[in-house]
PDB file of C-alpha atoms in Angstrom:
ATOM      1  CA  UNK X   1      83.413  77.506 -27.267  1.00  0.00           C
ATOM      2  CA  UNK X   2      84.658  73.933 -26.845  1.00  0.00           C
ATOM      3  CA  UNK X   3      83.663  71.478 -24.106  1.00  0.00           C
ATOM      4  CA  UNK X   4      86.978  71.871 -22.224  1.00  0.00           C
ATOM      5  CA  UNK X   5      86.235  75.554 -21.737  1.00  0.00           C
ATOM      6  CA  UNK X   6      82.701  74.672 -20.610  1.00  0.00           C
ATOM      7  CA  UNK X   7      84.072  72.319 -17.946  1.00  0.00           C
ATOM      8  CA  UNK X   8      86.041  75.132 -16.305  1.00  0.00           C
ATOM      9  CA  UNK X   9      82.774  77.028 -15.731  1.00  0.00           C
ATOM     10  CA  UNK X  10      81.024  73.878 -14.493  1.00  0.00           C
ATOM     11  CA  UNK X  11      83.814  73.076 -12.020  1.00  0.00           C
ATOM     12  CA  UNK X  12      83.960  76.693 -10.838  1.00  0.00           C
ATOM     13  CA  UNK X  13      80.182  76.702 -10.230  1.00  0.00           C
ATOM     14  CA  UNK X  14      80.230  73.431  -8.273  1.00  0.00           C
ATOM     15  CA  UNK X  15      83.424  74.458  -6.433  1.00  0.00           C
ATOM     16  CA  UNK X  16      81.896  77.724  -5.211  1.00  0.00           C
ATOM     17  CA  UNK X  17      78.702  75.929  -4.164  1.00  0.00           C
ATOM     18  CA  UNK X  18      80.506  73.216  -2.190  1.00  0.00           C
ATOM     19  CA  UNK X  19      82.855  75.749  -0.562  1.00  0.00           C
ATOM     20  CA  UNK X  20      80.058  78.095   0.519  1.00  0.00           C
ATOM     21  CA  UNK X  21      77.603  75.431   1.708  1.00  0.00           C
ATOM     22  CA  UNK X  22      80.448  73.494   3.381  1.00  0.00           C
ATOM     23  CA  UNK X  23      81.538  76.625   5.256  1.00  0.00           C
ATOM     24  CA  UNK X  24      77.965  77.175   6.469  1.00  0.00           C
ATOM     25  CA  UNK X  25      77.641  73.580   7.716  1.00  0.00           C
ATOM     26  CA  UNK X  26      81.040  73.759   9.455  1.00  0.00           C
ATOM     27  CA  UNK X  27      80.160  77.075  11.108  1.00  0.00           C
ATOM     28  CA  UNK X  28      76.786  75.871  12.408  1.00  0.00           C
ATOM     29  CA  UNK X  29      78.258  72.625  13.794  1.00  0.00           C
ATOM     30  CA  UNK X  30      81.206  74.446  15.416  1.00  0.00           C
ATOM     31  CA  UNK X  31      78.833  76.997  16.948  1.00  0.00           C
ATOM     32  CA  UNK X  32      76.620  74.204  18.305  1.00  0.00           C
ATOM     33  CA  UNK X  33      79.586  72.525  20.023  1.00  0.00           C
ATOM     34  CA  UNK X  34      80.772  75.850  21.489  1.00  0.00           C
ATOM     35  CA  UNK X  35      77.289  76.679  22.824  1.00  0.00           C
ATOM     36  CA  UNK X  36      76.822  73.220  24.363  1.00  0.00           C
ATOM     37  CA  UNK X  37      80.195  73.537  26.127  1.00  0.00           C
ATOM     38  CA  UNK X  38      79.326  77.022  27.409  1.00  0.00           C
ATOM     39  CA  UNK X  39      75.905  75.885  28.639  1.00  0.00           C
ATOM     40  CA  UNK X  40      77.461  72.924  30.473  1.00  0.00           C
ATOM     41  CA  UNK X  41      80.056  75.235  32.057  1.00  0.00           C
ATOM     42  CA  UNK X  42      77.363  77.662  33.242  1.00  0.00           C
ATOM     43  CA  UNK X  43      75.238  74.858  34.670  1.00  0.00           C
ATOM     44  CA  UNK X  44      78.249  73.357  36.459  1.00  0.00           C
ATOM     45  CA  UNK X  45      79.368  76.694  37.923  1.00  0.00           C
ATOM     46  CA  UNK X  46      76.052  78.187  38.923  1.00  0.00           C
ATOM     47  CA  UNK X  47      73.533  75.414  38.550  1.00  0.00           C
ATOM     48  CA  UNK X  48      72.592  75.519  42.219  1.00  0.00           C
ATOM     49  CA  UNK X  49      72.249  79.308  42.253  1.00  0.00           C
ATOM     50  CA  UNK X  50      70.093  79.592  39.153  1.00  0.00           C
TER      51      UNK X  50
ATOM     52  CA  UNK G   1      55.325  74.662  20.118  1.00  0.00           C
ATOM     53  CA  UNK G   2      57.684  75.865  22.839  1.00  0.00           C
ATOM     54  CA  UNK G   3      61.515  75.870  22.466  1.00  0.00           C
ATOM     55  CA  UNK G   4      62.010  72.864  24.797  1.00  0.00           C
ATOM     56  CA  UNK G   5      59.586  70.760  22.775  1.00  0.00           C
ATOM     57  CA  UNK G   6      61.209  71.951  19.530  1.00  0.00           C
ATOM     58  CA  UNK G   7      64.642  70.834  20.809  1.00  0.00           C
ATOM     59  CA  UNK G   8      63.289  67.392  21.719  1.00  0.00           C
ATOM     60  CA  UNK G   9      61.506  66.995  18.380  1.00  0.00           C
ATOM     61  CA  UNK G  10      64.488  68.082  16.253  1.00  0.00           C
ATOM     62  CA  UNK G  11      66.750  65.775  18.269  1.00  0.00           C
ATOM     63  CA  UNK G  12      64.812  62.893  16.735  1.00  0.00           C
ATOM     64  CA  UNK G  13      64.103  64.402  13.291  1.00  0.00           C
ATOM     65  CA  UNK G  14      67.500  65.904  12.376  1.00  0.00           C
ATOM     66  CA  UNK G  15      69.449  62.639  11.800  1.00  0.00           C
ATOM     67  CA  UNK G  16      66.751  61.419   9.396  1.00  0.00           C
ATOM     68  CA  UNK G  17      66.416  64.755   7.625  1.00  0.00           C
ATOM     69  CA  UNK G  18      70.193  65.152   7.249  1.00  0.00           C
ATOM     70  CA  UNK G  19      70.546  61.591   5.939  1.00  0.00           C
ATOM     71  CA  UNK G  20      67.713  62.124   3.439  1.00  0.00           C
ATOM     72  CA  UNK G  21      69.385  65.332   2.225  1.00  0.00           C
ATOM     73  CA  UNK G  22      72.765  63.589   1.788  1.00  0.00           C
ATOM     74  CA  UNK G  23      71.212  60.621  -0.033  1.00  0.00           C
ATOM     75  CA  UNK G  24      69.071  62.716  -2.384  1.00  0.00           C
ATOM     76  CA  UNK G  25      71.885  65.147  -3.180  1.00  0.00           C
ATOM     77  CA  UNK G  26      74.254  62.207  -3.783  1.00  0.00           C
ATOM     78  CA  UNK G  27      71.820  60.543  -6.209  1.00  0.00           C
ATOM     79  CA  UNK G  28      71.029  63.877  -7.880  1.00  0.00           C
ATOM     80  CA  UNK G  29      74.700  64.792  -8.364  1.00  0.00           C
ATOM     81  CA  UNK G  30      75.550  61.334  -9.712  1.00  0.00           C
ATOM     82  CA  UNK G  31      72.710  61.609 -12.231  1.00  0.00           C
ATOM     83  CA  UNK G  32      73.637  65.194 -13.127  1.00  0.00           C
ATOM     84  CA  UNK G  33      77.219  64.215 -14.007  1.00  0.00           C
ATOM     85  CA  UNK G  34      76.935  60.620 -15.264  1.00  0.00           C
ATOM     86  CA  UNK G  35      73.376  59.972 -16.469  1.00  0.00           C
ATOM     87  CA  UNK G  36      72.171  63.246 -17.972  1.00  0.00           C
ATOM     88  CA  UNK G  37      73.195  63.661 -21.638  1.00  0.00           C
ATOM     89  CA  UNK G  38      74.747  66.941 -22.851  1.00  0.00           C
ATOM     90  CA  UNK G  39      72.165  69.449 -24.068  1.00  0.00           C
ATOM     91  CA  UNK G  40      71.901  69.741 -27.868  1.00  0.00           C
ATOM     92  CA  UNK G  41      72.440  73.517 -27.670  1.00  0.00           C
ATOM     93  CA  UNK G  42      74.275  74.138 -24.368  1.00  0.00           C
ATOM     94  CA  UNK G  43      76.482  71.032 -24.375  1.00  0.00           C
ATOM     95  CA  UNK G  44      77.987  70.091 -21.015  1.00  0.00           C
ATOM     96  CA  UNK G  45      77.242  73.502 -19.485  1.00  0.00           C
ATOM     97  CA  UNK G  46      73.668  72.399 -18.794  1.00  0.00           C
ATOM     98  CA  UNK G  47      75.041  70.566 -15.727  1.00  0.00           C
ATOM     99  CA  UNK G  48      75.241  73.905 -13.898  1.00  0.00           C
ATOM    100  CA  UNK G  49      71.421  73.878 -13.916  1.00  0.00           C
ATOM    101  CA  UNK G  50      71.434  71.173 -11.193  1.00  0.00           C
ATOM    102  CA  UNK G  51      72.828  73.557  -8.599  1.00  0.00           C
ATOM    103  CA  UNK G  52      71.681  76.897 -10.016  1.00  0.00           C
ATOM    104  CA  UNK G  53      67.963  76.126 -10.165  1.00  0.00           C
ATOM    105  CA  UNK G  54      67.618  74.488  -6.682  1.00  0.00           C
ATOM    106  CA  UNK G  55      69.635  77.390  -5.202  1.00  0.00           C
ATOM    107  CA  UNK G  56      67.292  79.867  -6.916  1.00  0.00           C
ATOM    108  CA  UNK G  57      64.203  78.103  -5.562  1.00  0.00           C
ATOM    109  CA  UNK G  58      65.691  77.912  -2.057  1.00  0.00           C
ATOM    110  CA  UNK G  59      66.665  81.584  -2.103  1.00  0.00           C
ATOM    111  CA  UNK G  60      62.964  82.378  -2.564  1.00  0.00           C
ATOM    112  CA  UNK G  61      61.714  79.569  -0.295  1.00  0.00           C
ATOM    113  CA  UNK G  62      63.829  80.902   2.586  1.00  0.00           C
ATOM    114  CA  UNK G  63      62.161  84.275   2.110  1.00  0.00           C
ATOM    115  CA  UNK G  64      58.708  82.644   2.317  1.00  0.00           C
ATOM    116  CA  UNK G  65      59.827  80.937   5.562  1.00  0.00           C
ATOM    117  CA  UNK G  66      60.986  84.331   6.867  1.00  0.00           C
ATOM    118  CA  UNK G  67      57.666  85.916   5.878  1.00  0.00           C
ATOM    119  CA  UNK G  68      55.676  83.241   7.758  1.00  0.00           C
ATOM    120  CA  UNK G  69      57.945  83.686  10.780  1.00  0.00           C
ATOM    121  CA  UNK G  70      57.533  87.469  10.569  1.00  0.00           C
ATOM    122  CA  UNK G  71      53.761  87.067  10.779  1.00  0.00           C
ATOM    123  CA  UNK G  72      54.359  84.914  13.868  1.00  0.00           C
ATOM    124  CA  UNK G  73      56.454  87.725  15.346  1.00  0.00           C
ATOM    125  CA  UNK G  74      53.993  90.533  14.591  1.00  0.00           C
ATOM    126  CA  UNK G  75      50.686  88.751  15.205  1.00  0.00           C
ATOM    127  CA  UNK G  76      51.379  86.102  17.866  1.00  0.00           C
ATOM    128  CA  UNK G  77      54.748  87.322  19.239  1.00  0.00           C
ATOM    129  CA  UNK G  78      55.883  83.721  19.383  1.00  0.00           C
ATOM    130  CA  UNK G  79      59.500  83.303  20.633  1.00  0.00           C
ATOM    131  CA  UNK G  80      60.255  80.538  18.120  1.00  0.00           C
ATOM    132  CA  UNK G  81      58.968  82.686  15.232  1.00  0.00           C
ATOM    133  CA  UNK G  82      61.459  85.415  16.106  1.00  0.00           C
ATOM    134  CA  UNK G  83      64.336  82.903  16.215  1.00  0.00           C
ATOM    135  CA  UNK G  84      63.136  81.274  12.971  1.00  0.00           C
ATOM    136  CA  UNK G  85      63.060  84.626  11.187  1.00  0.00           C
ATOM    137  CA  UNK G  86      66.515  85.529  12.455  1.00  0.00           C
ATOM    138  CA  UNK G  87      68.149  82.206  11.495  1.00  0.00           C
ATOM    139  CA  UNK G  88      66.521  81.862   8.050  1.00  0.00           C
ATOM    140  CA  UNK G  89      67.993  85.156   6.784  1.00  0.00           C
ATOM    141  CA  UNK G  90      71.691  84.107   6.574  1.00  0.00           C
ATOM    142  CA  UNK G  91      70.716  80.783   4.966  1.00  0.00           C
ATOM    143  CA  UNK G  92      68.543  82.563   2.411  1.00  0.00           C
ATOM    144  CA  UNK G  93      71.418  84.950   1.682  1.00  0.00           C
ATOM    145  CA  UNK G  94      73.789  82.006   1.143  1.00  0.00           C
ATOM    146  CA  UNK G  95      71.516  80.224  -1.349  1.00  0.00           C
ATOM    147  CA  UNK G  96      70.774  83.518  -3.136  1.00  0.00           C
ATOM    148  CA  UNK G  97      74.528  84.164  -3.396  1.00  0.00           C
ATOM    149  CA  UNK G  98      75.092  80.645  -4.778  1.00  0.00           C
ATOM    150  CA  UNK G  99      72.324  81.224  -7.328  1.00  0.00           C
ATOM    151  CA  UNK G 100      73.827  84.538  -8.474  1.00  0.00           C
ATOM    152  CA  UNK G 101      77.372  83.158  -8.771  1.00  0.00           C
ATOM    153  CA  UNK G 102      76.410  79.916 -10.538  1.00  0.00           C
ATOM    154  CA  UNK G 103      74.087  81.898 -12.816  1.00  0.00           C
ATOM    155  CA  UNK G 104      76.965  84.183 -13.789  1.00  0.00           C
ATOM    156  CA  UNK G 105      79.207  81.190 -14.445  1.00  0.00           C
ATOM    157  CA  UNK G 106      76.459  79.688 -16.625  1.00  0.00           C
ATOM    158  CA  UNK G 107      75.781  83.008 -18.366  1.00  0.00           C
ATOM    159  CA  UNK G 108      79.362  83.625 -19.526  1.00  0.00           C
ATOM    160  CA  UNK G 109      79.655  80.620 -21.877  1.00  0.00           C
ATOM    161  CA  UNK G 110      75.980  80.797 -22.969  1.00  0.00           C
ATOM    162  CA  UNK G 111      75.277  84.539 -23.225  1.00  0.00           C
ATOM    163  CA  UNK G 112      78.833  85.807 -23.577  1.00  0.00           C
ATOM    164  CA  UNK G 113      78.632  87.821 -20.353  1.00  0.00           C
ATOM    165  CA  UNK G 114      78.643  87.225 -16.598  1.00  0.00           C
ATOM    166  CA  UNK G 115      75.950  89.799 -15.929  1.00  0.00           C
ATOM    167  CA  UNK G 116      73.194  91.802 -17.602  1.00  0.00           C
ATOM    168  CA  UNK G 117      70.781  94.185 -15.901  1.00  0.00           C
ATOM    169  CA  UNK G 118      67.702  92.323 -17.058  1.00  0.00           C
ATOM    170  CA  UNK G 119      64.593  92.068 -14.890  1.00  0.00           C
ATOM    171  CA  UNK G 120      65.152  88.518 -13.572  1.00  0.00           C
ATOM    172  CA  UNK G 121      68.797  89.026 -12.610  1.00  0.00           C
ATOM    173  CA  UNK G 122      68.215  92.478 -11.144  1.00  0.00           C
ATOM    174  CA  UNK G 123      65.185  91.438  -9.072  1.00  0.00           C
ATOM    175  CA  UNK G 124      67.172  88.459  -7.760  1.00  0.00           C
ATOM    176  CA  UNK G 125      70.062  90.763  -6.828  1.00  0.00           C
ATOM    177  CA  UNK G 126      67.504  92.904  -4.941  1.00  0.00           C
ATOM    178  CA  UNK G 127      66.511  89.755  -2.997  1.00  0.00           C
ATOM    179  CA  UNK G 128      70.158  89.280  -1.971  1.00  0.00           C
ATOM    180  CA  UNK G 129      70.356  92.929  -0.849  1.00  0.00           C
ATOM    181  CA  UNK G 130      67.118  92.488   1.133  1.00  0.00           C
ATOM    182  CA  UNK G 131      68.676  89.560   2.993  1.00  0.00           C
ATOM    183  CA  UNK G 132      71.781  91.622   3.767  1.00  0.00           C
ATOM    184  CA  UNK G 133      69.605  94.497   5.024  1.00  0.00           C
ATOM    185  CA  UNK G 134      67.579  92.225   7.311  1.00  0.00           C
ATOM    186  CA  UNK G 135      70.751  90.593   8.685  1.00  0.00           C
ATOM    187  CA  UNK G 136      72.213  94.061   9.333  1.00  0.00           C
ATOM    188  CA  UNK G 137      69.068  95.104  11.237  1.00  0.00           C
ATOM    189  CA  UNK G 138      69.210  91.973  13.401  1.00  0.00           C
ATOM    190  CA  UNK G 139      72.888  92.523  14.166  1.00  0.00           C
ATOM    191  CA  UNK G 140      72.597  96.212  15.024  1.00  0.00           C
ATOM    192  CA  UNK G 141      69.443  95.844  17.150  1.00  0.00           C
ATOM    193  CA  UNK G 142      70.489  92.637  18.956  1.00  0.00           C
ATOM    194  CA  UNK G 143      67.681  90.436  20.308  1.00  0.00           C
ATOM    195  CA  UNK G 144      65.385  93.250  21.361  1.00  0.00           C
ATOM    196  CA  UNK G 145      61.646  92.924  20.636  1.00  0.00           C
ATOM    197  CA  UNK G 146      61.909  96.177  18.670  1.00  0.00           C
ATOM    198  CA  UNK G 147      64.665  94.700  16.477  1.00  0.00           C
ATOM    199  CA  UNK G 148      62.521  91.633  15.802  1.00  0.00           C
ATOM    200  CA  UNK G 149      59.527  93.801  14.841  1.00  0.00           C
ATOM    201  CA  UNK G 150      61.570  96.074  12.538  1.00  0.00           C
ATOM    202  CA  UNK G 151      63.120  93.047  10.778  1.00  0.00           C
ATOM    203  CA  UNK G 152      59.665  91.434  10.470  1.00  0.00           C
ATOM    204  CA  UNK G 153      58.160  94.579   8.921  1.00  0.00           C
ATOM    205  CA  UNK G 154      61.078  94.901   6.495  1.00  0.00           C
ATOM    206  CA  UNK G 155      60.628  91.233   5.537  1.00  0.00           C
ATOM    207  CA  UNK G 156      56.926  91.777   4.803  1.00  0.00           C
ATOM    208  CA  UNK G 157      57.675  94.888   2.712  1.00  0.00           C
ATOM    209  CA  UNK G 158      60.365  92.982   0.763  1.00  0.00           C
ATOM    210  CA  UNK G 159      57.919  90.172  -0.042  1.00  0.00           C
ATOM    211  CA  UNK G 160      56.848  92.193  -3.096  1.00  0.00           C
ATOM    212  CA  UNK G 161      60.134  91.128  -4.737  1.00  0.00           C
ATOM    213  CA  UNK G 162      59.164  87.423  -4.833  1.00  0.00           C
ATOM    214  CA  UNK G 163      56.330  87.686  -7.407  1.00  0.00           C
ATOM    215  CA  UNK G 164      58.458  90.193  -9.340  1.00  0.00           C
ATOM    216  CA  UNK G 165      61.252  87.579  -9.563  1.00  0.00           C
ATOM    217  CA  UNK G 166      58.812  84.849 -10.564  1.00  0.00           C
ATOM    218  CA  UNK G 167      56.964  86.809 -13.258  1.00  0.00           C
ATOM    219  CA  UNK G 168      59.789  89.103 -14.430  1.00  0.00           C
ATOM    220  CA  UNK G 169      60.475  86.805 -17.388  1.00  0.00           C
ATOM    221  CA  UNK G 170      56.830  87.106 -18.471  1.00  0.00           C
ATOM    222  CA  UNK G 171      56.350  90.826 -17.814  1.00  0.00           C
ATOM    223  CA  UNK G 172      59.526  92.072 -19.507  1.00  0.00           C
ATOM    224  CA  UNK G 173      61.852  91.051 -22.330  1.00  0.00           C
ATOM    225  CA  UNK G 174      64.720  89.329 -20.570  1.00  0.00           C
ATOM    226  CA  UNK G 175      67.877  87.548 -21.620  1.00  0.00           C
ATOM    227  CA  UNK G 176      67.040  84.995 -18.922  1.00  0.00           C
ATOM    228  CA  UNK G 177      64.857  82.210 -20.252  1.00  0.00           C
ATOM    229  CA  UNK G 178      61.158  81.996 -19.279  1.00  0.00           C
ATOM    230  CA  UNK G 179      59.861  79.402 -16.786  1.00  0.00           C
ATOM    231  CA  UNK G 180      60.553  75.879 -18.030  1.00  0.00           C
ATOM    232  CA  UNK G 181      59.644  73.606 -15.085  1.00  0.00           C
ATOM    233  CA  UNK G 182      56.566  75.025 -13.339  1.00  0.00           C
ATOM    234  CA  UNK G 183      54.498  76.530 -16.159  1.00  0.00           C
ATOM    235  CA  UNK G 184      51.047  76.205 -17.694  1.00  0.00           C
ATOM    236  CA  UNK G 185      51.138  73.370 -20.200  1.00  0.00           C
ATOM    237  CA  UNK G 186      53.796  71.363 -18.368  1.00  0.00           C
ATOM    238  CA  UNK G 187      57.573  71.343 -18.260  1.00  0.00           C
ATOM    239  CA  UNK G 188      59.569  71.970 -21.441  1.00  0.00           C
ATOM    240  CA  UNK G 189      62.551  70.011 -20.115  1.00  0.00           C
ATOM    241  CA  UNK G 190      63.106  66.442 -21.314  1.00  0.00           C
ATOM    242  CA  UNK G 191      62.254  63.777 -18.738  1.00  0.00           C
ATOM    243  CA  UNK G 192      65.854  62.467 -18.722  1.00  0.00           C
ATOM    244  CA  UNK G 193      67.035  65.915 -17.585  1.00  0.00           C
ATOM    245  CA  UNK G 194      64.053  66.776 -15.395  1.00  0.00           C
ATOM    246  CA  UNK G 195      64.049  63.963 -12.826  1.00  0.00           C
ATOM    247  CA  UNK G 196      67.622  64.629 -11.562  1.00  0.00           C
ATOM    248  CA  UNK G 197      66.686  68.311 -11.241  1.00  0.00           C
ATOM    249  CA  UNK G 198      63.660  67.438  -9.111  1.00  0.00           C
ATOM    250  CA  UNK G 199      65.763  65.043  -6.979  1.00  0.00           C
ATOM    251  CA  UNK G 200      68.336  67.813  -6.456  1.00  0.00           C
ATOM    252  CA  UNK G 201      65.569  70.287  -5.591  1.00  0.00           C
ATOM    253  CA  UNK G 202      64.042  67.970  -2.956  1.00  0.00           C
ATOM    254  CA  UNK G 203      67.530  67.152  -1.586  1.00  0.00           C
ATOM    255  CA  UNK G 204      68.467  70.835  -1.403  1.00  0.00           C
ATOM    256  CA  UNK G 205      65.170  71.584   0.375  1.00  0.00           C
ATOM    257  CA  UNK G 206      65.952  68.841   2.923  1.00  0.00           C
ATOM    258  CA  UNK G 207      69.437  70.370   3.336  1.00  0.00           C
ATOM    259  CA  UNK G 208      67.916  73.812   3.904  1.00  0.00           C
ATOM    260  CA  UNK G 209      65.499  72.460   6.545  1.00  0.00           C
ATOM    261  CA  UNK G 210      68.354  70.570   8.240  1.00  0.00           C
ATOM    262  CA  UNK G 211      70.531  73.694   8.383  1.00  0.00           C
ATOM    263  CA  UNK G 212      67.625  75.873   9.489  1.00  0.00           C
ATOM    264  CA  UNK G 213      66.689  73.514  12.324  1.00  0.00           C
ATOM    265  CA  UNK G 214      70.342  73.329  13.412  1.00  0.00           C
ATOM    266  CA  UNK G 215      70.707  77.121  13.339  1.00  0.00           C
ATOM    267  CA  UNK G 216      67.412  77.460  15.237  1.00  0.00           C
ATOM    268  CA  UNK G 217      68.666  75.068  17.923  1.00  0.00           C
ATOM    269  CA  UNK G 218      71.830  77.172  18.216  1.00  0.00           C
ATOM    270  CA  UNK G 219      69.737  80.321  18.628  1.00  0.00           C
ATOM    271  CA  UNK G 220      67.662  78.673  21.392  1.00  0.00           C
ATOM    272  CA  UNK G 221      70.871  77.599  23.160  1.00  0.00           C
ATOM    273  CA  UNK G 222      72.318  81.118  22.787  1.00  0.00           C
ATOM    274  CA  UNK G 223      69.232  82.631  24.434  1.00  0.00           C
ATOM    275  CA  UNK G 224      69.308  80.065  27.242  1.00  0.00           C
ATOM    276  CA  UNK G 225      72.965  80.943  27.914  1.00  0.00           C
ATOM    277  CA  UNK G 226      72.168  84.668  27.917  1.00  0.00           C
ATOM    278  CA  UNK G 227      69.317  84.085  30.400  1.00  0.00           C
ATOM    279  CA  UNK G 228      71.469  81.895  32.664  1.00  0.00           C
ATOM    280  CA  UNK G 229      74.285  84.472  32.574  1.00  0.00           C
ATOM    281  CA  UNK G 230      71.871  87.269  33.588  1.00  0.00           C
ATOM    282  CA  UNK G 231      70.458  85.139  36.431  1.00  0.00           C
ATOM    283  CA  UNK G 232      73.961  84.221  37.560  1.00  0.00           C
ATOM    284  CA  UNK G 233      75.036  87.900  37.608  1.00  0.00           C
ATOM    285  CA  UNK G 234      71.918  88.855  39.600  1.00  0.00           C
ATOM    286  CA  UNK G 235      72.532  86.025  42.087  1.00  0.00           C
ATOM    287  CA  UNK G 236      76.143  87.222  42.501  1.00  0.00           C
ATOM    288  CA  UNK G 237      74.979  90.810  43.137  1.00  0.00           C
ATOM    289  CA  UNK G 238      72.442  89.611  45.741  1.00  0.00           C
ATOM    290  CA  UNK G 239      75.173  87.643  47.545  1.00  0.00           C
ATOM    291  CA  UNK G 240      77.422  90.734  47.609  1.00  0.00           C
ATOM    292  CA  UNK G 241      74.613  92.888  49.065  1.00  0.00           C
ATOM    293  CA  UNK G 242      73.866  90.275  51.714  1.00  0.00           C
ATOM    294  CA  UNK G 243      77.564  90.093  52.683  1.00  0.00           C
ATOM    295  CA  UNK G 244      77.768  93.912  52.923  1.00  0.00           C
ATOM    296  CA  UNK G 245      74.774  94.018  55.282  1.00  0.00           C
TER     297      UNK G 245
END
């Protein structure tokens, strides 16, 4: 098998890794922002009651 | 350590840890693509090693983290241990998945096949299934103490797979190569190929810790929100009762 064929496997392996790890990072950061916003909303609405 | 103190500590630590992970992974990837020579047998394909091997180590490391957290759940019933166990499972599953996929993509040009049912590959697939099982338990049983205990017990039972993965290449005849980094007698990998691998491994470990701390902070926030919502509902019900009287 020549080196060109090898590179397709190398790029596929790195592509999958970056896509999967990138998706995890994006999801955790997005979730953090959503939770912070929800916590702020709860504290604003009912902060005095709770 | 209580959750409030953990949040304060990680507020300070996370920027440094994330930066260290980015720097180490950047240096490791640069070396893997531009400094490491092609292998005399595998050619360029050896470059897959720099993501496959750290992912494999992290897949197992995450399980060790989960095992420690499970002991914290069962023995000390620590609230952070429960959250740590819960948040490590998806990360472990992700790195195990990356290891399996990159291993297949390395196996095809080297072995002529994406998959064989040899002991190392099969035991690693079992690890992935264990992660999926533990995640399923946590999702079906919510955040109940019983759910945490069941997941912790399953984690401890599944720990048997870790030494099987590690020693499978010694105990059975496998297509997968035997240990070549951490072995008696020293590494069999050339120094010019080894140091970028170690840099990538340390960088990937820093990335795992960064993601785990971030996920743990999210879990603490989620529980705070749930508690505040419950208190808010109770306060609303008390107001309604008072108005009715």
